Amino acid sequence: MGYTKDQLLQRLQELQIDFVRHDHPVVLTVEEQAKYVGHLEGGLSKNLFLKDKKSRYYVVSALAATNVDLKVLSVRLGLGKGGLRMAPVEGLEEILQVPLGCVTPFALVNDSARNVTLLLDQGFKTQKCCYFHPLSNDVTISLSTGDLDKFLISIGKDPSYVDLEANPKVGKDQPPDLASLVTSVTPILIDQPENTATAKPSTSNDVPTENKPKVAAGKPFSCHDLIFSVS
């Protein structure tokens, strides 16, 4: 069983991480979340839960207004166009161990998510604080990127902030700029045969917002999508 909201918040306190807690009704979209915290200083986040062709999982955490083009991001990760797709519900339940609407970097606290690749929007660095659900979408917490980094380092994750809107050329003399960030290990799902548990090393789902981000082909599984998503 994964971490609960209370266990996560207790861990943050033990790490002496400063955060502000905002309780509110359950929200399923960034617009709904904004009704309760949007008037406060800082940046709301959308969080996408994705999977590639080798069954490796990714959490992409971005400012709500950041445009995330999955085709471009796939190429930058060395996966080829269309390499990223919506993660299945079983991946959400077994890898991140959070309910729909609750994907955030905090979900990587669970040991089952240790091999998930995390990409953070460099735009977070421009904000006084950022807002995320702490494994439950009836609460939002705000904290600085410095304190978010402190949490990630405590669980063995190196915070990687990237320009998610960049579209650099990739070719023979210009290798994918984000390929080194991809975790080479494939997580094990309960119904997955043992002989497919580990992938060979690589050689090479949150919600609509007031400024709805554009997402390339195949809408990703995110943290705040009414049907498939998660913040």
PDB file of C-alpha atoms in Angstrom:
ATOM      1  CA  MET A   1       0.000   0.000   0.000  1.00  0.00           C
ATOM      2  CA  GLY A   2       1.326   3.425  -0.913  1.00  0.00           C
ATOM      3  CA  TYR A   3       1.867   6.512   1.194  1.00  0.00           C
ATOM      4  CA  THR A   4      -1.211   8.321   2.460  1.00  0.00           C
ATOM      5  CA  LYS A   5      -1.678  12.086   2.427  1.00  0.00           C
ATOM      6  CA  ASP A   6      -1.037  12.295   6.162  1.00  0.00           C
ATOM      7  CA  GLN A   7       2.099  10.157   5.948  1.00  0.00           C
ATOM      8  CA  LEU A   8       3.484  12.349   3.174  1.00  0.00           C
ATOM      9  CA  LEU A   9       2.795  15.573   5.057  1.00  0.00           C
ATOM     10  CA  GLN A  10       4.416  14.101   8.160  1.00  0.00           C
ATOM     11  CA  ARG A  11       7.477  13.225   6.098  1.00  0.00           C
ATOM     12  CA  LEU A  12       7.694  16.783   4.792  1.00  0.00           C
ATOM     13  CA  GLN A  13       7.588  18.046   8.358  1.00  0.00           C
ATOM     14  CA  GLU A  14      10.330  15.621   9.381  1.00  0.00           C
ATOM     15  CA  LEU A  15      12.453  16.994   6.531  1.00  0.00           C
ATOM     16  CA  GLN A  16      11.785  20.505   7.884  1.00  0.00           C
ATOM     17  CA  ILE A  17      10.204  21.499   4.597  1.00  0.00           C
ATOM     18  CA  ASP A  18       8.115  24.648   4.729  1.00  0.00           C
ATOM     19  CA  PHE A  19       4.721  24.303   3.090  1.00  0.00           C
ATOM     20  CA  VAL A  20       1.274  25.825   3.405  1.00  0.00           C
ATOM     21  CA  ARG A  21      -1.744  23.532   3.420  1.00  0.00           C
ATOM     22  CA  HIS A  22      -5.008  24.498   1.707  1.00  0.00           C
ATOM     23  CA  ASP A  23      -7.961  22.155   2.325  1.00  0.00           C
ATOM     24  CA  HIS A  24     -10.810  22.292  -0.189  1.00  0.00           C
ATOM     25  CA  PRO A  25     -13.455  20.053  -1.806  1.00  0.00           C
ATOM     26  CA  VAL A  26     -12.267  17.388  -4.237  1.00  0.00           C
ATOM     27  CA  VAL A  27     -11.225  19.001  -7.530  1.00  0.00           C
ATOM     28  CA  LEU A  28     -10.714  17.321 -10.890  1.00  0.00           C
ATOM     29  CA  THR A  29      -9.419  20.183 -13.003  1.00  0.00           C
ATOM     30  CA  VAL A  30      -6.971  23.042 -12.674  1.00  0.00           C
ATOM     31  CA  GLU A  31      -9.881  25.454 -13.142  1.00  0.00           C
ATOM     32  CA  GLU A  32     -11.612  23.961 -10.113  1.00  0.00           C
ATOM     33  CA  GLN A  33      -8.416  24.032  -8.081  1.00  0.00           C
ATOM     34  CA  ALA A  34      -7.903  27.690  -9.050  1.00  0.00           C
ATOM     35  CA  LYS A  35     -11.176  28.602  -7.335  1.00  0.00           C
ATOM     36  CA  TYR A  36      -9.513  27.815  -4.007  1.00  0.00           C
ATOM     37  CA  VAL A  37      -5.851  28.745  -4.506  1.00  0.00           C
ATOM     38  CA  GLY A  38      -5.693  30.612  -7.812  1.00  0.00           C
ATOM     39  CA  HIS A  39      -5.911  34.000  -6.080  1.00  0.00           C
ATOM     40  CA  LEU A  40      -2.732  33.262  -4.138  1.00  0.00           C
ATOM     41  CA  GLU A  41       0.767  34.095  -5.327  1.00  0.00           C
ATOM     42  CA  GLY A  42       2.543  31.236  -7.081  1.00  0.00           C
ATOM     43  CA  GLY A  43       2.114  28.786  -9.938  1.00  0.00           C
ATOM     44  CA  LEU A  44      -0.488  26.052 -10.348  1.00  0.00           C
ATOM     45  CA  SER A  45       0.760  22.820 -11.858  1.00  0.00           C
ATOM     46  CA  LYS A  46      -0.463  20.211 -14.299  1.00  0.00           C
ATOM     47  CA  ASN A  47       1.067  16.745 -14.082  1.00  0.00           C
ATOM     48  CA  LEU A  48       1.095  14.208 -16.899  1.00  0.00           C
ATOM     49  CA  PHE A  49       1.553  10.475 -16.331  1.00  0.00           C
ATOM     50  CA  LEU A  50       3.008   8.926 -19.484  1.00  0.00           C
ATOM     51  CA  LYS A  51       4.442   5.681 -20.829  1.00  0.00           C
ATOM     52  CA  ASP A  52       6.790   4.863 -23.730  1.00  0.00           C
ATOM     53  CA  LYS A  53       7.000   1.883 -26.089  1.00  0.00           C
ATOM     54  CA  LYS A  54       9.417   0.092 -23.749  1.00  0.00           C
ATOM     55  CA  SER A  55       6.897   0.342 -20.901  1.00  0.00           C
ATOM     56  CA  ARG A  56       8.906   2.958 -19.027  1.00  0.00           C
ATOM     57  CA  TYR A  57       6.903   5.535 -17.116  1.00  0.00           C
ATOM     58  CA  TYR A  58       7.220   9.308 -16.846  1.00  0.00           C
ATOM     59  CA  VAL A  59       5.759  12.094 -14.754  1.00  0.00           C
ATOM     60  CA  VAL A  60       5.950  15.472 -16.477  1.00  0.00           C
ATOM     61  CA  SER A  61       5.178  18.283 -14.044  1.00  0.00           C
ATOM     62  CA  ALA A  62       4.617  21.708 -15.600  1.00  0.00           C
ATOM     63  CA  LEU A  63       3.135  25.094 -14.899  1.00  0.00           C
ATOM     64  CA  ALA A  64      -0.536  25.096 -15.840  1.00  0.00           C
ATOM     65  CA  ALA A  65       0.019  27.437 -18.788  1.00  0.00           C
ATOM     66  CA  THR A  66       3.045  25.615 -20.245  1.00  0.00           C
ATOM     67  CA  ASN A  67       2.449  24.023 -23.660  1.00  0.00           C
ATOM     68  CA  VAL A  68       3.659  20.417 -23.683  1.00  0.00           C
ATOM     69  CA  ASP A  69       3.954  18.882 -27.153  1.00  0.00           C
ATOM     70  CA  LEU A  70       4.313  15.124 -26.688  1.00  0.00           C
ATOM     71  CA  LYS A  71       5.695  14.554 -30.199  1.00  0.00           C
ATOM     72  CA  VAL A  72       8.483  17.050 -29.636  1.00  0.00           C
ATOM     73  CA  LEU A  73       9.144  15.764 -26.108  1.00  0.00           C
ATOM     74  CA  SER A  74       9.330  12.177 -27.400  1.00  0.00           C
ATOM     75  CA  VAL A  75      12.024  13.143 -29.904  1.00  0.00           C
ATOM     76  CA  ARG A  76      13.974  15.094 -27.275  1.00  0.00           C
ATOM     77  CA  LEU A  77      13.955  12.016 -25.029  1.00  0.00           C
ATOM     78  CA  GLY A  78      15.284   9.852 -27.864  1.00  0.00           C
ATOM     79  CA  LEU A  79      12.050   7.886 -28.199  1.00  0.00           C
ATOM     80  CA  GLY A  80      11.102   8.919 -31.732  1.00  0.00           C
ATOM     81  CA  LYS A  81       7.861  10.679 -32.643  1.00  0.00           C
ATOM     82  CA  GLY A  82       4.899   9.211 -30.835  1.00  0.00           C
ATOM     83  CA  GLY A  83       7.125   7.523 -28.271  1.00  0.00           C
ATOM     84  CA  LEU A  84       5.112   8.886 -25.358  1.00  0.00           C
ATOM     85  CA  ARG A  85       1.511   7.988 -24.776  1.00  0.00           C
ATOM     86  CA  MET A  86      -1.136   8.010 -22.070  1.00  0.00           C
ATOM     87  CA  ALA A  87      -0.222   5.697 -19.191  1.00  0.00           C
ATOM     88  CA  PRO A  88      -2.735   2.936 -18.430  1.00  0.00           C
ATOM     89  CA  VAL A  89      -4.880   2.939 -15.315  1.00  0.00           C
ATOM     90  CA  GLU A  90      -3.063  -0.123 -13.956  1.00  0.00           C
ATOM     91  CA  GLY A  91       0.204   1.807 -14.133  1.00  0.00           C
ATOM     92  CA  LEU A  92      -1.315   4.623 -12.120  1.00  0.00           C
ATOM     93  CA  GLU A  93      -2.599   2.229  -9.454  1.00  0.00           C
ATOM     94  CA  GLU A  94       0.420  -0.061  -9.246  1.00  0.00           C
ATOM     95  CA  ILE A  95       3.347   2.247 -10.001  1.00  0.00           C
ATOM     96  CA  LEU A  96       2.342   5.609  -8.519  1.00  0.00           C
ATOM     97  CA  GLN A  97      -0.268   4.158  -6.152  1.00  0.00           C
ATOM     98  CA  VAL A  98      -2.459   7.251  -6.209  1.00  0.00           C
ATOM     99  CA  PRO A  99      -6.075   7.730  -7.292  1.00  0.00           C
ATOM    100  CA  LEU A 100      -7.186   9.524 -10.438  1.00  0.00           C
ATOM    101  CA  GLY A 101      -6.577  13.260 -10.221  1.00  0.00           C
ATOM    102  CA  CYS A 102      -3.589  12.986  -7.868  1.00  0.00           C
ATOM    103  CA  VAL A 103      -0.431  12.624  -9.971  1.00  0.00           C
ATOM    104  CA  THR A 104       2.335  14.989  -8.813  1.00  0.00           C
ATOM    105  CA  PRO A 105       6.069  14.675  -8.098  1.00  0.00           C
ATOM    106  CA  PHE A 106       5.072  13.639  -4.567  1.00  0.00           C
ATOM    107  CA  ALA A 107       3.718  10.321  -5.911  1.00  0.00           C
ATOM    108  CA  LEU A 108       7.317   9.266  -6.526  1.00  0.00           C
ATOM    109  CA  VAL A 109       7.676   8.819  -2.757  1.00  0.00           C
ATOM    110  CA  ASN A 110       6.392   5.264  -3.178  1.00  0.00           C
ATOM    111  CA  ASP A 111       9.100   2.648  -3.701  1.00  0.00           C
ATOM    112  CA  SER A 112       7.135   1.212  -6.626  1.00  0.00           C
ATOM    113  CA  ALA A 113       7.750   4.502  -8.471  1.00  0.00           C
ATOM    114  CA  ARG A 114      11.535   4.575  -7.989  1.00  0.00           C
ATOM    115  CA  ASN A 115      12.173   3.967 -11.723  1.00  0.00           C
ATOM    116  CA  VAL A 116       9.754   6.619 -13.004  1.00  0.00           C
ATOM    117  CA  THR A 117      11.441   9.423 -14.949  1.00  0.00           C
ATOM    118  CA  LEU A 118      10.524  12.881 -13.642  1.00  0.00           C
ATOM    119  CA  LEU A 119      10.708  16.037 -15.766  1.00  0.00           C
ATOM    120  CA  LEU A 120      10.078  19.381 -14.089  1.00  0.00           C
ATOM    121  CA  ASP A 121       9.180  22.623 -15.856  1.00  0.00           C
ATOM    122  CA  GLN A 122      11.988  25.154 -15.512  1.00  0.00           C
ATOM    123  CA  GLY A 123       9.210  27.732 -15.244  1.00  0.00           C
ATOM    124  CA  PHE A 124       8.685  26.612 -11.640  1.00  0.00           C
ATOM    125  CA  LYS A 125      11.965  28.349 -10.844  1.00  0.00           C
ATOM    126  CA  THR A 126      10.391  31.707 -11.693  1.00  0.00           C
ATOM    127  CA  GLN A 127       7.621  31.282  -9.127  1.00  0.00           C
ATOM    128  CA  LYS A 128       7.714  32.291  -5.467  1.00  0.00           C
ATOM    129  CA  CYS A 129       5.996  28.982  -4.719  1.00  0.00           C
ATOM    130  CA  CYS A 130       4.236  26.178  -6.582  1.00  0.00           C
ATOM    131  CA  TYR A 131       1.045  24.249  -5.872  1.00  0.00           C
ATOM    132  CA  PHE A 132       0.592  20.481  -5.877  1.00  0.00           C
ATOM    133  CA  HIS A 133      -1.816  17.912  -4.476  1.00  0.00           C
ATOM    134  CA  PRO A 134      -0.131  15.839  -1.736  1.00  0.00           C
ATOM    135  CA  LEU A 135      -1.436  12.445  -2.991  1.00  0.00           C
ATOM    136  CA  SER A 136      -5.033  13.579  -2.485  1.00  0.00           C
ATOM    137  CA  ASN A 137      -7.034  16.084  -4.534  1.00  0.00           C
ATOM    138  CA  ASP A 138      -8.982  17.482  -1.583  1.00  0.00           C
ATOM    139  CA  VAL A 139      -5.845  19.302  -0.445  1.00  0.00           C
ATOM    140  CA  THR A 140      -3.296  21.559  -2.154  1.00  0.00           C
ATOM    141  CA  ILE A 141       0.049  22.500  -0.663  1.00  0.00           C
ATOM    142  CA  SER A 142       2.359  25.302  -1.714  1.00  0.00           C
ATOM    143  CA  LEU A 143       6.141  25.204  -1.368  1.00  0.00           C
ATOM    144  CA  SER A 144       9.250  26.624  -2.980  1.00  0.00           C
ATOM    145  CA  THR A 145      11.225  24.785  -5.646  1.00  0.00           C
ATOM    146  CA  GLY A 146      14.091  24.617  -3.151  1.00  0.00           C
ATOM    147  CA  ASP A 147      11.926  22.656  -0.741  1.00  0.00           C
ATOM    148  CA  LEU A 148      10.545  20.505  -3.559  1.00  0.00           C
ATOM    149  CA  ASP A 149      14.147  19.680  -4.484  1.00  0.00           C
ATOM    150  CA  LYS A 150      14.886  18.814  -0.867  1.00  0.00           C
ATOM    151  CA  PHE A 151      12.033  16.306  -0.880  1.00  0.00           C
ATOM    152  CA  LEU A 152      13.050  14.774  -4.207  1.00  0.00           C
ATOM    153  CA  ILE A 153      16.664  14.369  -3.129  1.00  0.00           C
ATOM    154  CA  SER A 154      15.463  12.657   0.060  1.00  0.00           C
ATOM    155  CA  ILE A 155      13.809   9.934  -2.050  1.00  0.00           C
ATOM    156  CA  GLY A 156      16.779   9.560  -4.370  1.00  0.00           C
ATOM    157  CA  LYS A 157      15.469  11.666  -7.253  1.00  0.00           C
ATOM    158  CA  ASP A 158      17.756  14.205  -8.906  1.00  0.00           C
ATOM    159  CA  PRO A 159      15.541  17.233  -9.713  1.00  0.00           C
ATOM    160  CA  SER A 160      15.726  17.833 -13.470  1.00  0.00           C
ATOM    161  CA  TYR A 161      14.292  21.177 -14.613  1.00  0.00           C
ATOM    162  CA  VAL A 162      13.942  21.559 -18.374  1.00  0.00           C
ATOM    163  CA  ASP A 163      12.410  23.942 -20.894  1.00  0.00           C
ATOM    164  CA  LEU A 164       9.338  21.906 -21.837  1.00  0.00           C
ATOM    165  CA  GLU A 165       8.410  24.310 -24.637  1.00  0.00           C
ATOM    166  CA  ALA A 166      11.784  24.121 -26.408  1.00  0.00           C
ATOM    167  CA  ASN A 167      12.010  22.404 -29.792  1.00  0.00           C
ATOM    168  CA  PRO A 168      15.704  21.877 -30.512  1.00  0.00           C
ATOM    169  CA  LYS A 169      16.808  20.168 -33.709  1.00  0.00           C
ATOM    170  CA  VAL A 170      17.735  16.520 -33.321  1.00  0.00           C
ATOM    171  CA  GLY A 171      19.937  14.809 -35.887  1.00  0.00           C
ATOM    172  CA  LYS A 172      23.212  13.047 -36.583  1.00  0.00           C
ATOM    173  CA  ASP A 173      25.295  15.798 -35.037  1.00  0.00           C
ATOM    174  CA  GLN A 174      22.640  16.892 -32.553  1.00  0.00           C
ATOM    175  CA  PRO A 175      21.621  14.053 -30.216  1.00  0.00           C
ATOM    176  CA  PRO A 176      18.366  14.211 -28.198  1.00  0.00           C
ATOM    177  CA  ASP A 177      19.018  16.728 -25.436  1.00  0.00           C
ATOM    178  CA  LEU A 178      16.923  14.946 -22.793  1.00  0.00           C
ATOM    179  CA  ALA A 179      17.827  11.310 -23.532  1.00  0.00           C
ATOM    180  CA  SER A 180      20.193  11.080 -20.568  1.00  0.00           C
ATOM    181  CA  LEU A 181      17.282  11.714 -18.186  1.00  0.00           C
ATOM    182  CA  VAL A 182      15.377   8.558 -19.178  1.00  0.00           C
ATOM    183  CA  THR A 183      15.452   5.787 -16.586  1.00  0.00           C
ATOM    184  CA  SER A 184      16.492   2.570 -18.335  1.00  0.00           C
ATOM    185  CA  VAL A 185      14.678   0.174 -15.979  1.00  0.00           C
ATOM    186  CA  THR A 186      11.120  -0.940 -16.698  1.00  0.00           C
ATOM    187  CA  PRO A 187       8.831  -1.084 -13.622  1.00  0.00           C
ATOM    188  CA  ILE A 188       7.173  -4.424 -12.827  1.00  0.00           C
ATOM    189  CA  LEU A 189       3.396  -4.590 -12.985  1.00  0.00           C
ATOM    190  CA  ILE A 190       1.598  -7.311 -11.059  1.00  0.00           C
ATOM    191  CA  ASP A 191       0.227  -8.908 -14.228  1.00  0.00           C
ATOM    192  CA  GLN A 192       3.475  -8.511 -16.163  1.00  0.00           C
ATOM    193  CA  PRO A 193       5.526 -11.695 -16.909  1.00  0.00           C
ATOM    194  CA  GLU A 194       8.839 -11.827 -15.044  1.00  0.00           C
ATOM    195  CA  ASN A 195      10.845 -12.069 -18.258  1.00  0.00           C
ATOM    196  CA  THR A 196       9.654  -8.599 -19.264  1.00  0.00           C
ATOM    197  CA  ALA A 197      10.356  -6.973 -15.918  1.00  0.00           C
ATOM    198  CA  THR A 198      13.594  -5.298 -16.964  1.00  0.00           C
ATOM    199  CA  ALA A 199      14.085  -3.423 -20.178  1.00  0.00           C
ATOM    200  CA  LYS A 200      17.425  -3.227 -21.949  1.00  0.00           C
ATOM    201  CA  PRO A 201      19.243   0.033 -21.253  1.00  0.00           C
ATOM    202  CA  SER A 202      18.308   2.793 -23.652  1.00  0.00           C
ATOM    203  CA  THR A 203      20.889   3.454 -26.307  1.00  0.00           C
ATOM    204  CA  SER A 204      20.238   6.504 -27.671  1.00  0.00           C
ATOM    205  CA  ASN A 205      -2.035  11.963 -16.818  1.00  0.00           C
ATOM    206  CA  ASP A 206      -3.132  17.089 -15.107  1.00  0.00           C
ATOM    207  CA  VAL A 207      -5.951  19.028 -16.393  1.00  0.00           C
ATOM    208  CA  PRO A 208      -7.142  21.732 -18.659  1.00  0.00           C
ATOM    209  CA  THR A 209      -6.389  25.203 -17.418  1.00  0.00           C
ATOM    210  CA  GLU A 210      -7.613  28.682 -18.137  1.00  0.00           C
ATOM    211  CA  ASN A 211      -4.821  28.863 -20.707  1.00  0.00           C
ATOM    212  CA  LYS A 212      -5.368  25.353 -21.953  1.00  0.00           C
ATOM    213  CA  PRO A 213      -1.991  23.831 -22.813  1.00  0.00           C
ATOM    214  CA  LYS A 214      -1.660  22.238 -26.193  1.00  0.00           C
ATOM    215  CA  VAL A 215      -0.817  18.565 -26.115  1.00  0.00           C
ATOM    216  CA  ALA A 216       0.270  16.665 -29.175  1.00  0.00           C
ATOM    217  CA  ALA A 217      -1.370  13.625 -30.643  1.00  0.00           C
ATOM    218  CA  GLY A 218      -3.125  11.412 -28.192  1.00  0.00           C
ATOM    219  CA  LYS A 219      -4.121  13.316 -25.063  1.00  0.00           C
ATOM    220  CA  PRO A 220      -1.883  12.232 -22.170  1.00  0.00           C
ATOM    221  CA  PHE A 221      -3.032  10.681 -18.917  1.00  0.00           C
ATOM    222  CA  SER A 222      -2.759  13.520 -16.495  1.00  0.00           C
ATOM    223  CA  CYS A 223      -3.475  14.538 -13.066  1.00  0.00           C
ATOM    224  CA  HIS A 224      -6.559  16.493 -13.596  1.00  0.00           C
ATOM    225  CA  ASP A 225      -8.331  15.009 -16.617  1.00  0.00           C
ATOM    226  CA  LEU A 226     -11.941  14.297 -15.786  1.00  0.00           C
ATOM    227  CA  ILE A 227     -11.769  10.738 -17.097  1.00  0.00           C
ATOM    228  CA  PHE A 228      -8.181   9.572 -17.254  1.00  0.00           C
ATOM    229  CA  SER A 229      -6.252  12.015 -15.256  1.00  0.00           C
ATOM    230  CA  VAL A 230      -4.404  13.001 -12.173  1.00  0.00           C
ATOM    231  CA  SER A 231      -2.476  17.098 -10.341  1.00  0.00           C
TER     232      SER A 231
END
